[in-house]
Amino acid sequence: MSKELVFGHQSPDTDAIVAAKAYSYLQNKLGYDTEAVALGEPNEETQFVLNYFDEPTPRVITKASDEVDSVMLVDHNEHQQSVSDIEDVTVTHVVDHHRIANFSTSSPLFYRAEPVGCTSTILMKMFDEYKIEIPAQLAGLMLSAIISDTLLLKSPTTTDDDKAAVIALAEIADVDYKTYGLEELKAGTNLSSKSEAE
Amino acid sequence: MSKELVFGHQSPDTDAIVAAKAYSYLQNKLGYDTEAVALGEPNEETQFVLNYFDEPTPRVITKASDEVDSVMLVDHNEHQQSVSDIEDVTVTHVVDHHRIANFSTSSPLFYRAEPVGCTSTILMKMFDEYKIEIPAQLAGLMLSAIISDTLLLKSPTTTDDDKAAVIALAEIADVDYKTYGLEELKAGTNLSSKSEAE
Ligand SMILES: [Mn+2]
Ligand SMILES: [Mn+2]
Ligand SMILES: [Mn+2]
Ligand SMILES: [Mn+2]
């Protein structure tokens, strides 16, 4: 099996970065050869999360077809939100929680979407289904993605699945999600205030 | 939750009819209110299957929007293969094993596709994931769909998942899948020979 890249959307948020790491980890456990990359630099919130859980910043790419033939998308599916040369590679897998639009393939693929608050919530279920254990550090990252996408379970897109995932992941990561979550969201807000000030 | 219709593609094959029945059964167990319908009369193979397992022929519809606001698609996603007024209803769920094309939604949805030989193979996994038991009669129908789509596990689209599903479903349905499968495929061939003769 040849190597595939896994990535979230352009202008990545925490879910786009983290879901790529989580899905790449899962797929490698299942026998694929993947690398999680990003389509842009992490924002301040995501950088806080990566620092907090001592996780390296993913490599940023702008093209995929010079490295691989096939890719896996997380947290997006629309071509205009994806890598610039998305039309030149084969999409073999998608895990997402958005509407489907401006997306098509010439072959059957693995596609997993659910109308929940965060891609990492779906990934949490997939780890369960495949009976793959989530390491504590990765659980911390996935928890952070759900906190980010659901604004600490307060956004109208929040579902019971997101709540259950947050509780389970906080347990594995051994963090108090409420205290940690406020810190994380504050780290993201710093960016907005700075941008406003600039 | 208001009622939704579940259906496969136009000119239905055995998988299109059976996957609608199986997904409707699963979703009703999960608390949805659904009815499996079809976009055309069953072919001879499918009629053999329905007779064999003493299962009623599904109601045929040509429009959905006069009955429901929302629908669930199985064994297809492309609009031109779907109900005539697909643009007038909301697609909330899709379970399929084909490429994605000519499909889009305005809201997030549940989408489950895998590159396997038959929709009923994916549904078998979903029953497992949700820990819902498959009744013997329904197992016989799902087995028949996989036999039909994979030509008794001989087609190039056949995967290990299809093989595993056939063995598990044959066990639940308590049929010898090789003997039964040849009978089923022969029932379908009757149609072809007749059409050639006509
Ligand atoms: Mn995102
Ligand atoms: Mn997201
Ligand atoms: Mn079909
Ligand atoms: Mn099929």
Coordinates of C-alpha atoms in Angstrom, one line a residue, chain A residues 8-9 13 15-16 74-78 81 94-101 111-119 122 149 157, chain B residues 103-111:
Chain A
G8 CA -8.1 19.0 7.1
H9 CA -9.2 22.2 5.4
D13 CA -8.9 25.2 13.1
D15 CA -10.4 20.1 14.6
A16 CA -8.8 20.2 11.1
V74 CA -10.9 15.1 7.5
D75 CA -13.2 18.0 8.6
H76 CA -14.0 19.0 5.1
N77 CA -15.0 17.6 1.7
E78 CA -15.6 20.6 -0.6
Q81 CA -11.5 24.1 0.9
V94 CA -13.3 11.2 4.2
V95 CA -14.3 11.7 7.8
D96 CA -16.4 14.9 8.2
H97 CA -19.3 16.6 9.9
H98 CA -20.2 19.1 7.3
R99 CA -22.7 19.2 4.4
I100 CA -21.5 17.5 1.2
A101 CA -21.0 19.9 -1.7
Y111 CA -16.9 8.1 3.5
R112 CA -18.0 8.7 7.1
A113 CA -20.1 11.8 8.0
E114 CA -22.4 12.4 10.9
P115 CA -24.3 15.5 11.8
V116 CA -22.4 16.0 15.1
G117 CA -20.4 19.0 16.5
C118 CA -16.9 17.8 15.6
T119 CA -15.0 15.4 13.4
I122 CA -16.9 10.7 14.9
D149 CA -15.8 23.2 17.6
T157 CA -24.4 22.2 16.9
Chain B
F103 CA -24.8 14.7 -4.9
S104 CA -24.9 17.6 -2.5
T105 CA -26.8 18.7 0.6
S106 CA -27.4 22.0 2.2
S107 CA -27.0 20.6 5.8
P108 CA -24.8 18.1 7.5
L109 CA -26.0 14.5 7.2
F110 CA -25.2 11.0 8.1
Y111 CA -23.2 9.4 5.2

